[in-house]
Short mmCIF file of C-alpha atoms and ligand atoms in Angstrom, two decimals:
data_model
loop_
_atom_site.label_atom_id
_atom_site.label_comp_id
_atom_site.label_asym_id
_atom_site.label_seq_id
_atom_site.Cartn_x
_atom_site.Cartn_y
_atom_site.Cartn_z
CA UNK A 1 64.06 -30.70 4.15
CA UNK A 2 60.57 -31.99 4.21
CA UNK A 3 60.03 -35.76 3.02
CA UNK A 4 56.21 -35.82 3.57
CA UNK A 5 53.41 -34.15 2.97
CA UNK A 6 49.94 -35.22 3.50
CA UNK A 7 47.35 -32.64 1.85
CA UNK A 8 44.10 -32.49 2.68
CA UNK A 9 43.47 -36.67 3.19
CA UNK A 10 39.83 -37.98 3.46
CA UNK A 11 38.57 -41.53 3.93
CA UNK A 12 35.70 -42.91 4.91
CA UNK A 13 34.32 -46.66 5.55
CA UNK A 14 30.93 -48.28 5.36
CA UNK A 15 29.56 -49.40 8.58
CA UNK A 16 28.07 -52.95 9.48
CA UNK A 17 25.00 -50.85 8.51
CA UNK A 18 26.18 -49.71 5.32
CA UNK A 19 26.07 -46.10 6.52
CA UNK A 20 28.98 -43.70 5.62
CA UNK A 21 31.70 -43.49 8.44
CA UNK A 22 34.17 -40.81 8.00
CA UNK A 23 37.26 -41.53 9.78
CA UNK A 24 39.91 -39.11 7.90
CA UNK A 25 38.60 -36.19 7.60
CA UNK A 26 40.87 -33.12 5.41
CA UNK A 27 43.91 -33.96 6.86
CA UNK A 28 47.26 -32.01 6.49
CA UNK A 29 50.73 -32.14 7.80
CA UNK A 30 54.16 -31.76 6.77
CA UNK A 31 57.50 -33.80 8.01
CA UNK A 32 60.69 -32.94 7.54
CA UNK A 33 64.07 -35.37 7.71
CA UNK A 34 65.13 -36.66 10.79
CA UNK A 35 61.23 -35.95 11.89
CA UNK A 36 60.19 -38.80 14.60
CA UNK A 37 56.11 -36.98 14.33
CA UNK A 38 54.53 -39.51 17.21
CA UNK A 39 50.72 -39.86 16.12
CA UNK A 40 48.49 -40.20 19.34
CA UNK A 41 44.98 -40.29 19.70
CA UNK A 42 42.29 -42.76 21.81
CA UNK A 43 40.91 -46.39 19.85
CA UNK A 44 39.25 -45.87 16.53
CA UNK A 45 40.33 -42.15 16.22
CA UNK A 46 41.78 -43.57 12.65
CA UNK A 47 45.46 -43.54 13.33
CA UNK A 48 46.06 -47.18 11.86
CA UNK A 49 43.85 -45.80 9.08
CA UNK A 50 46.16 -42.86 8.38
CA UNK A 51 49.43 -44.80 8.79
CA UNK A 52 48.14 -47.00 6.19
CA UNK A 53 46.89 -44.66 3.84
CA UNK A 54 50.90 -43.15 3.70
CA UNK A 55 52.07 -46.65 3.27
CA UNK A 56 49.39 -47.05 0.25
CA UNK A 57 48.01 -50.17 1.88
CA UNK A 58 44.38 -48.80 1.44
CA UNK A 59 43.04 -46.45 -1.40
CA UNK A 60 41.92 -42.97 -0.18
CA UNK A 61 38.76 -40.90 -0.93
CA UNK A 62 40.45 -37.89 -1.94
CA UNK A 63 43.51 -35.51 -1.24
CA UNK A 64 47.74 -36.13 -1.64
CA UNK A 65 50.62 -37.83 0.00
CA UNK A 66 54.15 -36.73 -1.26
CA UNK A 67 56.98 -38.31 -0.52
CA UNK A 68 60.49 -36.13 -0.95
CA UNK A 69 57.75 -33.99 -2.95
CA UNK A 70 56.87 -36.97 -5.57
CA UNK A 71 52.89 -37.02 -5.83
CA UNK A 72 53.06 -40.95 -4.74
CA UNK A 73 49.37 -40.99 -4.41
CA UNK A 74 47.93 -42.37 -7.98
CA UNK A 75 51.94 -45.06 -7.73
CA UNK A 76 50.73 -48.01 -9.39
CA UNK A 77 52.12 -51.51 -7.92
CA UNK A 78 55.37 -51.39 -10.16
CA UNK A 79 56.21 -48.24 -8.73
CA UNK A 80 55.42 -48.35 -5.11
CA UNK A 81 57.29 -51.64 -4.96
CA UNK A 82 60.42 -50.18 -6.44
CA UNK A 83 59.55 -47.39 -3.33
CA UNK A 84 58.46 -50.13 -0.61
CA UNK A 85 62.63 -50.37 -0.05
CA UNK A 86 62.34 -46.78 1.43
CA UNK A 87 59.24 -46.81 3.16
CA UNK A 88 58.69 -50.00 5.50
CA UNK A 89 56.58 -50.57 8.49
CA UNK A 90 56.61 -51.97 11.81
CA UNK A 91 53.41 -53.29 13.02
CA UNK A 92 51.82 -54.24 16.97
CA UNK A 93 51.82 -57.79 16.73
CA UNK A 94 55.08 -59.80 15.13
CA UNK A 95 52.93 -62.82 15.06
CA UNK A 96 50.64 -61.26 13.32
CA UNK A 97 53.30 -60.34 10.38
CA UNK A 98 56.04 -62.75 10.47
CA UNK A 99 54.91 -65.70 8.88
CA UNK A 100 55.13 -68.62 11.55
CA UNK A 101 56.44 -71.66 9.18
CA UNK A 102 59.17 -69.66 7.93
CA UNK A 103 62.98 -69.62 10.35
CA UNK A 104 64.04 -66.00 10.83
CA UNK A 105 66.81 -66.36 8.12
CA UNK A 106 64.07 -67.25 5.41
CA UNK A 107 62.26 -64.00 6.53
CA UNK A 108 65.22 -61.56 6.64
CA UNK A 109 66.27 -62.78 3.47
CA UNK A 110 62.85 -62.63 1.47
CA UNK A 111 63.15 -58.33 0.45
CA UNK A 112 66.41 -59.04 -0.07
CA UNK A 113 66.45 -61.05 -2.45
CA UNK A 114 62.96 -59.75 -3.85
CA UNK A 115 64.89 -56.63 -4.27
CA UNK A 116 67.57 -57.78 -5.31
CA UNK A 117 70.10 -56.88 -3.24
CA UNK A 118 72.56 -59.06 -3.69
CA UNK A 119 74.08 -62.21 -3.76
CA UNK A 120 74.17 -65.19 -1.04
CA UNK A 121 77.41 -63.98 0.52
CA UNK A 122 76.34 -60.38 0.66
CA UNK A 123 72.63 -61.40 1.59
CA UNK A 124 74.33 -63.30 4.78
CA UNK A 125 76.74 -61.30 5.31
CA UNK A 126 73.38 -58.27 5.65
CA UNK A 127 71.50 -60.49 7.91
CA UNK A 128 74.29 -60.90 10.56
CA UNK A 129 74.57 -57.38 10.32
CA UNK A 130 70.74 -56.53 11.17
CA UNK A 131 70.67 -59.61 14.50
CA UNK A 132 73.39 -57.55 15.79
CA UNK A 133 71.96 -53.68 15.13
CA UNK A 134 69.14 -55.50 16.85
CA UNK A 135 70.53 -57.21 19.84
CA UNK A 136 69.50 -60.61 18.77
CA UNK A 137 72.11 -63.81 19.13
CA UNK A 138 73.53 -64.93 16.30
CA UNK A 139 71.80 -68.76 16.92
CA UNK A 140 68.69 -67.23 15.98
CA UNK A 141 68.73 -67.77 12.66
CA UNK A 142 67.62 -71.77 11.88
CA UNK A 143 64.72 -70.56 14.86
CA UNK A 144 61.06 -70.08 14.29
CA UNK A 145 58.95 -66.90 15.47
CA UNK A 146 56.82 -69.03 18.00
CA UNK A 147 60.81 -70.05 19.88
CA UNK A 148 61.23 -65.79 21.05
CA UNK A 149 59.54 -63.94 23.29
CA UNK A 150 57.20 -60.91 22.46
CA UNK A 151 60.43 -57.98 22.39
CA UNK A 152 62.69 -60.74 20.66
CA UNK A 153 60.02 -60.83 18.08
CA UNK A 154 59.70 -57.33 17.42
CA UNK A 155 63.69 -56.82 17.17
CA UNK A 156 62.91 -59.42 14.12
CA UNK A 157 60.18 -57.34 12.62
CA UNK A 158 62.31 -53.91 13.39
CA UNK A 159 65.78 -55.78 11.74
CA UNK A 160 63.63 -57.01 8.58
CA UNK A 161 61.92 -53.34 8.10
CA UNK A 162 65.30 -52.05 7.99
CA UNK A 163 66.79 -54.43 5.88
CA UNK A 164 66.85 -52.38 2.41
CA UNK A 165 68.18 -49.59 4.33
CA UNK A 166 64.91 -47.53 4.39
CA UNK A 167 64.28 -43.73 4.69
CA UNK A 168 61.14 -44.07 6.45
CA UNK A 169 58.91 -46.08 9.13
CA UNK A 170 55.54 -46.05 10.18
CA UNK A 171 55.57 -47.60 13.36
CA UNK A 172 52.00 -48.85 14.59
CA UNK A 173 51.50 -49.33 18.33
CA UNK A 174 54.63 -50.83 17.82
CA UNK A 175 55.53 -51.64 21.74
CA UNK A 176 51.56 -51.29 22.64
CA UNK A 177 51.76 -55.13 23.17
CA UNK A 178 54.90 -56.01 25.36
CA UNK A 179 55.69 -55.45 28.62
CA UNK A 180 57.12 -52.21 30.20
CA UNK A 181 59.79 -52.57 30.94
CA UNK A 182 60.30 -54.69 27.43
CA UNK A 183 58.86 -51.46 26.03
CA UNK A 184 61.33 -49.54 27.29
CA UNK A 185 64.37 -51.56 25.69
CA UNK A 186 62.36 -51.37 22.00
CA UNK A 187 62.19 -48.14 22.26
CA UNK A 188 65.55 -47.71 23.25
CA UNK A 189 66.62 -49.65 20.55
CA UNK A 190 64.31 -47.79 17.84
CA UNK A 191 66.01 -44.47 19.14
CA UNK A 192 69.51 -45.43 18.30
CA UNK A 193 68.17 -46.74 14.77
CA UNK A 194 66.82 -43.91 13.92
CA UNK A 195 69.84 -41.65 14.71
CA UNK A 196 72.37 -44.60 13.32
CA UNK A 197 70.25 -45.12 9.64
CA UNK A 198 69.05 -41.10 9.92
CA UNK A 199 65.65 -42.50 9.66
CA UNK A 200 62.13 -40.06 9.32
CA UNK A 201 59.39 -41.94 11.24
CA UNK A 202 55.54 -42.06 12.04
CA UNK A 203 55.46 -43.94 15.11
CA UNK A 204 51.71 -44.21 16.01
CA UNK A 205 50.60 -45.07 19.67
CA UNK A 206 47.47 -44.76 21.77
CA UNK A 207 50.77 -44.12 25.15
CA UNK A 208 51.34 -40.40 25.33
CA UNK A 209 54.66 -41.55 27.53
CA UNK A 210 55.80 -44.09 24.75
CA UNK A 211 55.37 -40.60 22.20
CA UNK A 212 56.85 -38.48 24.49
CA UNK A 213 60.51 -40.64 25.06
CA UNK A 214 60.43 -40.84 21.11
CA UNK A 215 59.31 -38.16 18.84
CA UNK A 216 60.46 -34.69 18.14
CA UNK A 217 57.12 -34.21 16.79
CA UNK A 218 53.73 -34.62 18.58
CA UNK A 219 50.27 -35.05 16.27
CA UNK A 220 47.33 -35.27 18.56
CA UNK A 221 44.39 -36.75 16.50
CA UNK A 222 40.41 -37.08 17.39
CA UNK A 223 37.82 -38.65 15.42
CA UNK A 224 39.57 -38.69 12.20
CA UNK A 225 41.07 -34.63 12.37
CA UNK A 226 44.34 -34.01 13.63
CA UNK A 227 42.95 -31.30 16.84
CA UNK A 228 47.01 -30.12 17.73
CA UNK A 229 50.09 -30.25 15.72
CA UNK A 230 53.51 -29.38 17.10
CA UNK A 231 57.40 -29.38 18.87
CA UNK A 232 56.81 -32.52 21.26
CA UNK A 233 58.03 -30.53 24.19
CA UNK A 234 56.08 -27.47 23.62
CA UNK A 235 52.94 -29.01 22.53
CA UNK A 236 53.43 -30.80 26.20
CA UNK A 237 54.01 -28.25 28.39
CA UNK A 238 51.67 -25.58 26.60
CA UNK A 239 48.83 -27.86 25.05
CA UNK A 240 46.38 -25.59 23.01
CA UNK A 241 43.27 -28.10 22.02
CA UNK A 242 40.95 -29.19 25.39
CA UNK A 243 41.27 -32.82 24.25
CA UNK A 244 45.46 -32.32 24.32
CA UNK A 245 44.39 -31.31 27.65
CA UNK A 246 43.12 -33.88 29.32
CA UNK A 247 45.13 -36.46 27.10
CA UNK A 248 48.07 -35.02 29.05
CA UNK A 249 46.13 -34.94 32.53
CA UNK A 250 44.80 -38.96 32.32
CA UNK A 251 48.43 -40.20 31.91
CA UNK A 252 50.06 -40.38 35.60
CA UNK A 253 53.49 -38.07 36.36
CA UNK A 254 53.09 -36.73 32.45
CA UNK A 255 52.80 -33.31 33.89
P1 ADP B 301 42.69 -46.00 15.18
O1 ADP B 301 44.18 -46.91 15.53
O2 ADP B 301 42.94 -45.04 15.93
O3 ADP B 301 42.55 -47.19 16.63
P2 ADP B 301 42.06 -47.60 13.48
O4 ADP B 301 42.41 -45.87 12.25
O5 ADP B 301 41.72 -48.36 13.02
O6 ADP B 301 42.02 -46.25 14.14
O7 ADP B 301 39.86 -47.24 12.48
C1 ADP B 301 39.56 -45.45 12.51
C2 ADP B 301 37.55 -45.89 12.35
O8 ADP B 301 37.16 -46.44 11.68
C3 ADP B 301 37.29 -47.33 13.52
O9 ADP B 301 35.96 -47.04 13.77
C4 ADP B 301 37.27 -48.26 12.56
O10 ADP B 301 36.38 -49.10 13.21
C5 ADP B 301 36.96 -47.98 11.46
N1 ADP B 301 37.61 -48.93 10.45
C6 ADP B 301 39.03 -48.82 9.81
N2 ADP B 301 39.28 -49.48 9.56
C7 ADP B 301 37.70 -50.21 8.48
C8 ADP B 301 37.74 -51.05 7.86
N3 ADP B 301 38.76 -51.93 7.12
N4 ADP B 301 35.85 -51.16 7.64
C9 ADP B 301 35.23 -50.79 7.89
N5 ADP B 301 35.57 -49.81 9.14
C10 ADP B 301 37.18 -49.57 9.31
MG1 MG B 302 45.15 -48.67 15.87
#
């Protein structure tokens, strides 16, 4: 069953000289429910722009985005607010996305309060459940983001993304800022959560070895285009595009 379809999506920015910079060029792809689509490509290839366009955080020039067969391309702010329960995001830098002046309790309560999850007791219960699921100690609630390690902060960002029981998550370089040993802990956590919640996910990373671990499908981006898309294992075993081959050969132990 299809969950997302992107059709002929294009987006340009103006560079500092005022020239038009085509960042996404006629991008089309589909995802089924339960798919984890890894989007890989070098820095500047347009991965983040694609993720933000799907989340409707930036306006696109042309094309359409269908979520559960509903065209959300021109959804109003009000309609998007409802959809935010379903579609969540995890960014690379939890420091940038977690308010430093808010306790973890406030950070995790906020989406639940905004979306009227329930009364104080129900919210409290949900927060305890979330802490448990992401492997944070119970006494975390009164603490502030700076009192945690990078890996723990990413666990908080994951808990917040999960709070409203979403169906779809866009994770943009979610483990890229972490040490390798911590990276694998967070990848394992995300894999477990994908199963527990029956989630679909777009997992953006410049790091092919991370994509290989987490995704069942892979899209390779180069200069605003998807040059290759397919089953992760098959694609890595038998890449069709030269650029994919180059990416694979640049990662030690990949082939
Ligand atoms: P990636 O995530 O693959 O590194 P991005 O989507 O962040 O790539 O960026 C793709 C290109 O678009 C880059 O050349 C970047 O400089 C440019 N770009 C991204 N956002 C903006 C913006 N808001 N204004 C102008 N140029 C942008
Ligand atoms: Mg990026």
